[in-house]
Amino acid sequence: MKISPNSAALSVAALLLAACGPAPSIQPDRVTPYRLTNQAGMEVTLLNYGATLQSIKVPDRAGKLGDVLLGFDVLDGYKGTHPYFGAIVGRYGNRIAKGRFTLNGVEYKLATNDKTNHLHGGLKGFDKAFWRAREAGPNAIEFTYVSADGEEGYPGTLTAKVTYTITEANELRIAYEASSDKGTVVNLTNHAYFNLAGTGDILKHELLLKADRFTPVDAGLIPTGELRAVSGTPFDFTNATAVGARIAANDEQIKLGGGYDHNFVLTAGASAEPALAAQVYDPSSGRVLEVLTTEPGVQFYTGNFLDGTIKGKGGVSYGKNAALCLETQHFPDSPNQPSFPSAVLKGGSSYRSTTVFRFSRR
Ligand code: GLA
C-alpha cells in the first residue's frame, strides 16, 4: 500500500506534509491532493480542502479501473459553488429547523442557508475549510479541523478529526472523532456522490437498504418526527430494487423530495462496530458498493438538485440523478426532536463514528 500526494498537482510542500507533518513552507490555503492505493488496484484521492474525497477508482467486472465519484479534475473547482461533492459536512450534517436549537437552557441561533433552515453546517461549513493533513500509518491520512466557539452559531470549540484508511479488501474506512470544550451538537458525514458506472444516471443502480422505517419530511425537508414503515411504499428497499423503479411514483414524500432525499432508520440502530446499511449494484459495470456504519441513519439522496449547470470531471454536465448519496448520520433536526437519537456532545467527552465504503464486483 502506498500513500503519495497526487503527482498531477504535487507541490514540495505536499510531499513534506505527507511525509513529516506540517512544515513551515506549506501554504495552508492551497488545495492539495493525497493519494492512497492498494495492491488490489484501488486508488483514492483526498483533498485538504473540506477533507474531500475527490476520486475513488475501482475495477469493474472486466477489471477496468474507473472513477465512481462526481467532482472536479481541477482542484480549485472544489473552492467554487457546488453541492458538497465528496466533502465532509459538519458541524451538523443535514438540516436543523429554523437554524435554532436549545441546549442546557440556552437557545442557539445558527446560520440559515437553506431557506429558513440550517443545512450542512451553514454558510461556511466544514466542507469549505482547509484541514490539516497528516500521514496516519502506511495506508491512512488523517485530517484535523478546529472549529471555533460560535462558528456558524454553534457553541464550543470543536476539534474534529477524520481519518481515511484503505484496505486490501477494497474498503475505504472513514473514522470520525471530535471533542468540544463545551456542550454542542455534532453530526459528521461524507457527502460523496456515487455513480458506479462512472457515466449517465443512477436510475438502473439496484439498491438495498437495511431499513424498515424512514423519517417523512415536511415541505422544507424537515422530519415531521414520525418514523414511518417503508413497507408498501416507494421507500421499501429491503429487497434490492432499481433506484428508478418508483422514483416518479405518485407519492407525497417522493414529491416533497423531488425524488429520494430522506433519512432511513437503520434496523441495526447505532452500533459499536460498523453494520451493513446499504448495498448498491450497477448491472452495467458489475461494480458493487456496500456501506457499513455505526450511525443510526442514512440519508438517501438521488441528486435531485443537480440540473446540468455544473460541469464536472471530463467537462461533463451533471444532470438530475447523475449520482446518489448515502450520507450516514444521526437523523436530521435531531437537536429539536427529543424522540430521535441524541446528537449532543457533552463538553469534555468525545464523539466517534465510523463508516466503511466497501467495493467489489459481480
Ligand atoms: C443533502 C440534502 C439535500 C441537498 C444535498 C445537497 O443530501 O438532504 O436536500 O441539500 O444535500 O444539494
CSV table of C-alpha atoms and ligand atoms in Angstrom, one decimal:
chain,number,residue,atom,x,y,z
A,1,MET,CA,0.0,0.0,0.0
A,2,LYS,CA,1.2,3.5,-0.9
A,3,ILE,CA,0.4,7.0,0.2
A,4,SER,CA,1.6,9.7,-2.1
A,5,PRO,CA,0.4,13.2,-2.9
A,6,ASN,CA,-1.1,13.2,-6.3
A,7,SER,CA,1.6,13.9,-8.9
A,8,ALA,CA,-0.7,16.0,-11.0
A,9,ALA,CA,-0.7,18.9,-8.6
A,10,LEU,CA,2.1,17.9,-6.5
A,11,SER,CA,4.0,20.5,-4.6
A,12,VAL,CA,7.1,20.0,-2.5
A,13,ALA,CA,5.0,21.3,0.4
A,14,ALA,CA,2.6,18.5,-0.1
A,15,LEU,CA,5.3,15.9,-0.1
A,16,LEU,CA,6.7,17.3,3.1
A,17,LEU,CA,3.3,17.4,4.6
A,18,ALA,CA,2.6,13.8,3.8
A,19,ALA,CA,6.0,12.7,5.0
A,20,CYS,CA,6.7,14.7,8.0
A,21,GLY,CA,3.6,16.6,9.2
A,22,PRO,CA,3.2,20.4,8.8
A,23,ALA,CA,6.3,22.2,7.7
A,24,PRO,CA,6.8,26.0,7.7
A,25,SER,CA,6.9,26.2,3.9
A,26,ILE,CA,3.4,24.8,3.5
A,27,GLN,CA,0.7,27.1,2.1
A,28,PRO,CA,-2.3,26.1,4.2
A,29,ASP,CA,-4.7,27.6,1.7
A,30,ARG,CA,-3.6,25.6,-1.3
A,31,VAL,CA,-5.9,22.7,-2.3
A,32,THR,CA,-3.5,19.7,-2.0
A,33,PRO,CA,-4.3,16.2,-3.1
A,34,TYR,CA,-3.2,13.0,-1.3
A,35,ARG,CA,-3.5,9.5,-2.8
A,36,LEU,CA,-4.0,6.1,-1.2
A,37,THR,CA,-3.5,3.0,-3.2
A,38,ASN,CA,-3.6,-0.7,-2.5
A,39,GLN,CA,-2.3,-3.9,-4.2
A,40,ALA,CA,-5.8,-4.8,-5.4
A,41,GLY,CA,-5.9,-1.8,-7.7
A,42,MET,CA,-8.0,0.7,-5.8
A,43,GLU,CA,-6.9,4.4,-5.9
A,44,VAL,CA,-8.4,7.1,-3.7
A,45,THR,CA,-7.6,10.8,-3.9
A,46,LEU,CA,-8.3,13.1,-0.9
A,47,LEU,CA,-8.0,16.9,-0.6
A,48,ASN,CA,-7.1,19.0,2.4
A,49,TYR,CA,-10.0,21.4,1.4
A,50,GLY,CA,-13.2,20.0,3.0
A,51,ALA,CA,-11.2,16.8,3.8
A,52,THR,CA,-12.8,15.9,0.5
A,53,LEU,CA,-13.0,12.5,-1.2
A,54,GLN,CA,-12.0,13.6,-4.8
A,55,SER,CA,-12.0,10.3,-6.5
A,56,ILE,CA,-12.3,6.6,-5.9
A,57,LYS,CA,-11.1,4.3,-8.7
A,58,VAL,CA,-12.2,0.7,-8.5
A,59,PRO,CA,-12.3,-2.1,-11.0
A,60,ASP,CA,-15.4,-3.1,-13.0
A,61,ARG,CA,-16.3,-6.7,-13.7
A,62,ALA,CA,-13.7,-6.8,-16.5
A,63,GLY,CA,-11.0,-5.4,-14.2
A,64,LYS,CA,-11.0,-1.9,-15.7
A,65,LEU,CA,-10.4,0.9,-13.2
A,66,GLY,CA,-13.0,3.7,-13.2
A,67,ASP,CA,-13.8,6.7,-11.1
A,68,VAL,CA,-17.1,6.3,-9.3
A,69,LEU,CA,-17.4,9.8,-7.8
A,70,LEU,CA,-18.7,13.1,-9.1
A,71,GLY,CA,-16.4,16.1,-8.6
A,72,PHE,CA,-13.8,18.1,-10.4
A,73,ASP,CA,-10.5,17.4,-12.2
A,74,VAL,CA,-9.3,20.9,-11.5
A,75,LEU,CA,-8.8,21.0,-7.8
A,76,ASP,CA,-9.7,24.7,-7.4
A,77,GLY,CA,-13.2,23.7,-8.7
A,78,TYR,CA,-13.8,22.5,-5.2
A,79,LYS,CA,-13.5,26.0,-3.9
A,80,GLY,CA,-16.3,27.2,-6.1
A,81,THR,CA,-20.0,26.7,-5.6
A,82,HIS,CA,-21.0,23.0,-5.7
A,83,PRO,CA,-23.3,20.8,-3.6
A,84,TYR,CA,-20.7,19.3,-1.3
A,85,PHE,CA,-19.1,16.9,-3.8
A,86,GLY,CA,-17.2,14.3,-1.7
A,87,ALA,CA,-16.8,16.7,1.2
A,88,ILE,CA,-17.0,16.2,4.9
A,89,VAL,CA,-20.1,18.1,6.1
A,90,GLY,CA,-20.3,19.5,9.6
A,91,ARG,CA,-20.6,20.6,12.3
A,92,TYR,CA,-24.1,19.3,11.8
A,93,GLY,CA,-24.7,17.4,8.6
A,94,ASN,CA,-28.3,17.8,7.2
A,95,ARG,CA,-30.9,20.2,8.4
A,96,ILE,CA,-31.8,21.9,11.7
A,97,ALA,CA,-35.2,23.6,11.6
A,98,LYS,CA,-35.1,27.4,11.5
A,99,GLY,CA,-31.4,27.2,12.4
A,100,ARG,CA,-32.3,27.0,16.1
A,101,PHE,CA,-32.0,24.6,19.0
A,102,THR,CA,-31.8,24.8,22.8
A,103,LEU,CA,-29.1,23.1,24.8
A,104,ASN,CA,-28.8,23.3,28.6
A,105,GLY,CA,-31.5,26.0,28.6
A,106,VAL,CA,-29.7,28.3,26.1
A,107,GLU,CA,-31.1,28.9,22.7
A,108,TYR,CA,-28.5,28.9,19.9
A,109,LYS,CA,-29.1,30.6,16.5
A,110,LEU,CA,-27.3,29.1,13.6
A,111,ALA,CA,-26.7,30.5,10.1
A,112,THR,CA,-29.6,29.7,7.8
A,113,ASN,CA,-28.6,28.7,4.3
A,114,ASP,CA,-31.5,26.5,3.1
A,115,LYS,CA,-34.4,28.9,3.0
A,116,THR,CA,-35.3,29.4,6.7
A,117,ASN,CA,-33.3,26.3,7.8
A,118,HIS,CA,-29.7,25.4,8.6
A,119,LEU,CA,-28.1,22.9,6.2
A,120,HIS,CA,-24.8,21.0,6.4
A,121,GLY,CA,-23.1,23.3,8.9
A,122,GLY,CA,-24.2,26.7,7.5
A,123,LEU,CA,-22.7,29.3,5.2
A,124,LYS,CA,-19.2,28.1,5.8
A,125,GLY,CA,-19.4,24.6,6.9
A,126,PHE,CA,-16.6,22.1,7.3
A,127,ASP,CA,-16.7,21.4,3.6
A,128,LYS,CA,-15.3,24.9,3.0
A,129,ALA,CA,-12.5,24.8,5.5
A,130,PHE,CA,-8.8,23.8,5.0
A,131,TRP,CA,-8.0,20.8,7.2
A,132,ARG,CA,-4.5,19.9,8.4
A,133,ALA,CA,-3.3,16.7,6.8
A,134,ARG,CA,-1.1,14.1,8.4
A,135,GLU,CA,0.0,10.6,7.4
A,136,ALA,CA,-1.5,8.3,10.0
A,137,GLY,CA,0.0,4.9,9.1
A,138,PRO,CA,1.1,3.2,5.9
A,139,ASN,CA,-2.4,3.4,4.4
A,140,ALA,CA,-4.1,6.3,6.1
A,141,ILE,CA,-4.4,10.1,6.0
A,142,GLU,CA,-5.8,12.0,9.0
A,143,PHE,CA,-7.4,15.4,8.6
A,144,THR,CA,-7.9,17.8,11.5
A,145,TYR,CA,-10.0,20.9,11.7
A,146,VAL,CA,-10.6,23.1,14.8
A,147,SER,CA,-14.0,24.9,14.6
A,148,ALA,CA,-14.1,28.0,16.8
A,149,ASP,CA,-16.6,28.6,19.6
A,150,GLY,CA,-19.5,30.4,17.9
A,151,GLU,CA,-18.6,29.4,14.3
A,152,GLU,CA,-21.9,29.5,12.3
A,153,GLY,CA,-23.6,29.9,15.7
A,154,TYR,CA,-22.5,26.6,17.3
A,155,PRO,CA,-21.4,26.6,21.0
A,156,GLY,CA,-18.0,25.2,21.9
A,157,THR,CA,-14.5,24.9,20.3
A,158,LEU,CA,-14.8,21.6,18.5
A,159,THR,CA,-11.7,19.7,17.3
A,160,ALA,CA,-12.7,17.3,14.5
A,161,LYS,CA,-10.6,14.6,13.1
A,162,VAL,CA,-11.4,12.4,10.0
A,163,THR,CA,-9.1,9.5,9.1
A,164,TYR,CA,-9.4,7.8,5.8
A,165,THR,CA,-7.8,4.3,5.6
A,166,ILE,CA,-7.8,1.9,2.7
A,167,THR,CA,-7.5,-1.9,3.0
A,168,GLU,CA,-6.6,-4.7,0.6
A,169,ALA,CA,-10.2,-5.7,0.6
A,170,ASN,CA,-11.0,-2.6,-1.4
A,171,GLU,CA,-12.6,-0.8,1.6
A,172,LEU,CA,-12.3,2.8,2.4
A,173,ARG,CA,-12.8,3.3,6.1
A,174,ILE,CA,-13.7,6.8,7.4
A,175,ALA,CA,-13.2,7.3,11.1
A,176,TYR,CA,-14.7,10.4,12.6
A,177,GLU,CA,-13.7,11.8,16.0
A,178,ALA,CA,-14.5,15.1,17.7
A,179,SER,CA,-14.2,16.7,21.1
A,180,SER,CA,-15.5,20.0,22.4
A,181,ASP,CA,-14.7,22.2,25.4
A,182,LYS,CA,-18.5,22.9,25.9
A,183,GLY,CA,-21.7,21.1,25.2
A,184,THR,CA,-22.6,21.2,21.5
A,185,VAL,CA,-24.2,19.2,18.7
A,186,VAL,CA,-22.3,17.1,16.2
A,187,ASN,CA,-23.2,15.1,13.1
A,188,LEU,CA,-20.4,14.5,10.7
A,189,THR,CA,-20.7,12.7,7.4
A,190,ASN,CA,-19.2,12.4,3.9
A,191,HIS,CA,-21.2,13.8,1.0
A,192,ALA,CA,-19.8,11.5,-1.8
A,193,TYR,CA,-21.9,11.4,-5.0
A,194,PHE,CA,-21.6,7.8,-6.3
A,195,ASN,CA,-22.2,6.7,-9.9
A,196,LEU,CA,-20.8,3.1,-10.1
A,197,ALA,CA,-21.0,3.2,-13.9
A,198,GLY,CA,-18.9,6.4,-14.0
A,199,THR,CA,-21.3,7.9,-16.5
A,200,GLY,CA,-25.0,8.5,-17.2
A,201,ASP,CA,-27.5,8.4,-14.4
A,202,ILE,CA,-28.1,6.0,-11.4
A,203,LEU,CA,-31.7,5.0,-12.1
A,204,LYS,CA,-30.7,1.4,-13.0
A,205,HIS,CA,-28.4,1.0,-10.0
A,206,GLU,CA,-30.0,-1.5,-7.7
A,207,LEU,CA,-30.2,-0.5,-4.0
A,208,LEU,CA,-30.8,-2.5,-0.9
A,209,LEU,CA,-31.3,-0.6,2.4
A,210,LYS,CA,-31.3,-2.2,5.8
A,211,ALA,CA,-34.1,0.0,7.0
A,212,ASP,CA,-37.7,-0.9,7.8
A,213,ARG,CA,-38.6,2.7,8.5
A,214,PHE,CA,-37.8,6.2,7.3
A,215,THR,CA,-38.4,9.7,8.6
A,216,PRO,CA,-41.0,11.5,6.5
A,217,VAL,CA,-40.5,15.2,5.9
A,218,ASP,CA,-42.4,18.5,5.5
A,219,ALA,CA,-42.1,20.9,2.6
A,220,GLY,CA,-38.7,22.2,4.0
A,221,LEU,CA,-37.4,18.6,4.2
A,222,ILE,CA,-37.5,18.7,8.0
A,223,PRO,CA,-38.6,15.4,9.6
A,224,THR,CA,-42.1,15.5,11.0
A,225,GLY,CA,-41.0,13.3,13.9
A,226,GLU,CA,-42.8,10.2,12.6
A,227,LEU,CA,-40.9,7.0,12.0
A,228,ARG,CA,-42.9,5.5,9.1
A,229,ALA,CA,-42.8,1.9,7.9
A,230,VAL,CA,-41.3,1.6,4.4
A,231,SER,CA,-43.5,-1.5,3.7
A,232,GLY,CA,-45.9,-0.9,0.8
A,233,THR,CA,-44.3,2.5,-0.1
A,234,PRO,CA,-41.6,3.5,-2.7
A,235,PHE,CA,-39.2,3.7,0.2
A,236,ASP,CA,-39.1,-0.1,0.6
A,237,PHE,CA,-35.6,-1.1,-0.4
A,238,THR,CA,-35.4,-4.1,2.0
A,239,ASN,CA,-35.1,-6.2,-1.2
A,240,ALA,CA,-32.7,-4.8,-3.9
A,241,THR,CA,-34.7,-2.6,-6.2
A,242,ALA,CA,-33.7,-0.3,-9.1
A,243,VAL,CA,-33.4,3.3,-7.9
A,244,GLY,CA,-35.6,4.5,-10.8
A,245,ALA,CA,-38.3,1.9,-10.4
A,246,ARG,CA,-40.5,4.1,-8.2
A,247,ILE,CA,-38.7,7.5,-8.2
A,248,ALA,CA,-41.6,9.2,-10.1
A,249,ALA,CA,-44.3,7.5,-8.1
A,250,ASN,CA,-47.4,9.4,-7.2
A,251,ASP,CA,-46.4,9.6,-3.6
A,252,GLU,CA,-46.5,12.7,-1.3
A,253,GLN,CA,-43.0,12.0,0.1
A,254,ILE,CA,-41.4,11.4,-3.2
A,255,LYS,CA,-42.9,14.7,-4.5
A,256,LEU,CA,-41.6,16.6,-1.5
A,257,GLY,CA,-38.1,15.4,-2.1
A,258,GLY,CA,-38.2,15.7,-5.9
A,259,GLY,CA,-37.2,12.0,-5.7
A,260,TYR,CA,-35.4,10.4,-2.8
A,261,ASP,CA,-34.0,12.9,-0.2
A,262,HIS,CA,-34.8,11.1,3.0
A,263,ASN,CA,-33.3,9.7,6.2
A,264,PHE,CA,-33.7,6.0,6.6
A,265,VAL,CA,-33.8,4.5,10.1
A,266,LEU,CA,-31.2,1.7,10.1
A,267,THR,CA,-32.5,-1.5,11.6
A,268,ALA,CA,-29.2,-2.1,13.3
A,269,GLY,CA,-29.5,1.3,15.1
A,270,ALA,CA,-26.4,3.0,16.4
A,271,SER,CA,-23.8,0.2,16.7
A,272,ALA,CA,-20.4,-0.2,18.2
A,273,GLU,CA,-18.9,-1.7,15.0
A,274,PRO,CA,-20.0,-0.7,11.5
A,275,ALA,CA,-23.0,-2.7,10.4
A,276,LEU,CA,-24.3,-3.1,6.8
A,277,ALA,CA,-26.6,-0.2,6.0
A,278,ALA,CA,-26.8,-0.3,2.2
A,279,GLN,CA,-25.7,-2.2,-0.9
A,280,VAL,CA,-25.6,-0.7,-4.4
A,281,TYR,CA,-25.1,-2.8,-7.6
A,282,ASP,CA,-24.7,-1.4,-11.0
A,283,PRO,CA,-25.6,-4.1,-13.6
A,284,SER,CA,-23.8,-2.3,-16.4
A,285,SER,CA,-20.3,-2.2,-14.9
A,286,GLY,CA,-20.8,-5.0,-12.3
A,287,ARG,CA,-19.5,-2.7,-9.5
A,288,VAL,CA,-20.9,-3.2,-6.0
A,289,LEU,CA,-20.7,-0.7,-3.2
A,290,GLU,CA,-21.6,-1.7,0.4
A,291,VAL,CA,-21.9,1.0,3.1
A,292,LEU,CA,-21.4,-0.1,6.7
A,293,THR,CA,-21.8,2.3,9.6
A,294,THR,CA,-22.0,2.8,13.3
A,295,GLU,CA,-24.6,5.6,12.7
A,296,PRO,CA,-28.4,5.1,13.3
A,297,GLY,CA,-29.4,6.7,10.0
A,298,VAL,CA,-28.6,7.2,6.3
A,299,GLN,CA,-29.7,10.0,4.0
A,300,PHE,CA,-30.5,8.5,0.6
A,301,TYR,CA,-30.4,11.4,-1.9
A,302,THR,CA,-30.7,10.9,-5.6
A,303,GLY,CA,-29.1,14.1,-6.8
A,304,ASN,CA,-32.4,15.8,-7.3
A,305,PHE,CA,-31.0,19.3,-7.3
A,306,LEU,CA,-28.4,18.6,-10.0
A,307,ASP,CA,-29.6,20.4,-13.0
A,308,GLY,CA,-26.8,20.3,-15.5
A,309,THR,CA,-25.3,23.7,-14.6
A,310,ILE,CA,-22.2,22.2,-13.0
A,311,LYS,CA,-19.6,20.9,-15.4
A,312,GLY,CA,-17.5,18.3,-13.6
A,313,LYS,CA,-14.8,15.8,-14.4
A,314,GLY,CA,-14.1,15.4,-18.1
A,315,GLY,CA,-16.3,18.5,-18.8
A,316,VAL,CA,-19.5,16.5,-18.2
A,317,SER,CA,-22.6,18.4,-17.1
A,318,TYR,CA,-24.1,16.8,-14.1
A,319,GLY,CA,-27.9,16.4,-14.5
A,320,LYS,CA,-30.6,15.2,-12.2
A,321,ASN,CA,-30.0,11.7,-10.9
A,322,ALA,CA,-26.4,11.7,-12.2
A,323,ALA,CA,-25.4,10.2,-8.8
A,324,LEU,CA,-26.7,9.0,-5.5
A,325,CYS,CA,-25.5,9.8,-2.0
A,326,LEU,CA,-25.7,7.6,1.1
A,327,GLU,CA,-24.9,10.0,3.9
A,328,THR,CA,-24.5,8.1,7.2
A,329,GLN,CA,-25.8,10.2,10.0
A,330,HIS,CA,-27.9,11.0,13.0
A,331,PHE,CA,-31.4,11.9,11.9
A,332,PRO,CA,-32.0,15.4,10.5
A,333,ASP,CA,-33.1,18.0,13.0
A,334,SER,CA,-32.2,15.8,16.0
A,335,PRO,CA,-31.4,18.8,18.2
A,336,ASN,CA,-35.1,19.7,18.0
A,337,GLN,CA,-36.6,16.2,18.1
A,338,PRO,CA,-36.3,14.6,21.6
A,339,SER,CA,-37.5,11.2,20.3
A,340,PHE,CA,-34.6,10.9,17.9
A,341,PRO,CA,-31.2,9.5,18.9
A,342,SER,CA,-29.3,12.4,20.5
A,343,ALA,CA,-26.6,14.3,18.6
A,344,VAL,CA,-25.5,16.2,21.7
A,345,LEU,CA,-21.8,16.1,22.5
A,346,LYS,CA,-21.1,17.0,26.2
A,347,GLY,CA,-18.2,19.2,26.9
A,348,GLY,CA,-15.1,17.1,27.6
A,349,SER,CA,-16.5,13.9,26.1
A,350,SER,CA,-15.7,12.5,22.7
A,351,TYR,CA,-17.7,11.8,19.6
A,352,ARG,CA,-16.8,8.8,17.4
A,353,SER,CA,-18.4,7.4,14.3
A,354,THR,CA,-17.2,5.1,11.5
A,355,THR,CA,-18.4,4.4,8.0
A,356,VAL,CA,-16.9,2.0,5.5
A,357,PHE,CA,-17.4,2.1,1.7
A,358,ARG,CA,-16.6,-1.5,0.5
A,359,PHE,CA,-16.2,-2.2,-3.2
A,360,SER,CA,-16.5,-5.4,-5.1
A,361,ARG,CA,-17.7,-6.7,-8.4
A,362,ARG,CA,-20.1,-9.3,-9.8
B,1,GLA,C1,-28.3,16.6,1.1
B,1,GLA,C2,-29.7,17.2,1.3
B,1,GLA,C3,-30.3,17.6,0.0
B,1,GLA,C4,-29.3,18.6,-0.7
B,1,GLA,C5,-28.0,18.0,-0.8
B,1,GLA,C6,-27.0,19.0,-1.4
B,1,GLA,O1,-28.3,15.4,0.6
B,1,GLA,O2,-30.5,16.3,2.0
B,1,GLA,O3,-31.5,18.1,0.2
B,1,GLA,O4,-29.3,19.8,0.1
B,1,GLA,O5,-27.5,17.6,0.4
B,1,GLA,O6,-27.5,19.6,-2.5
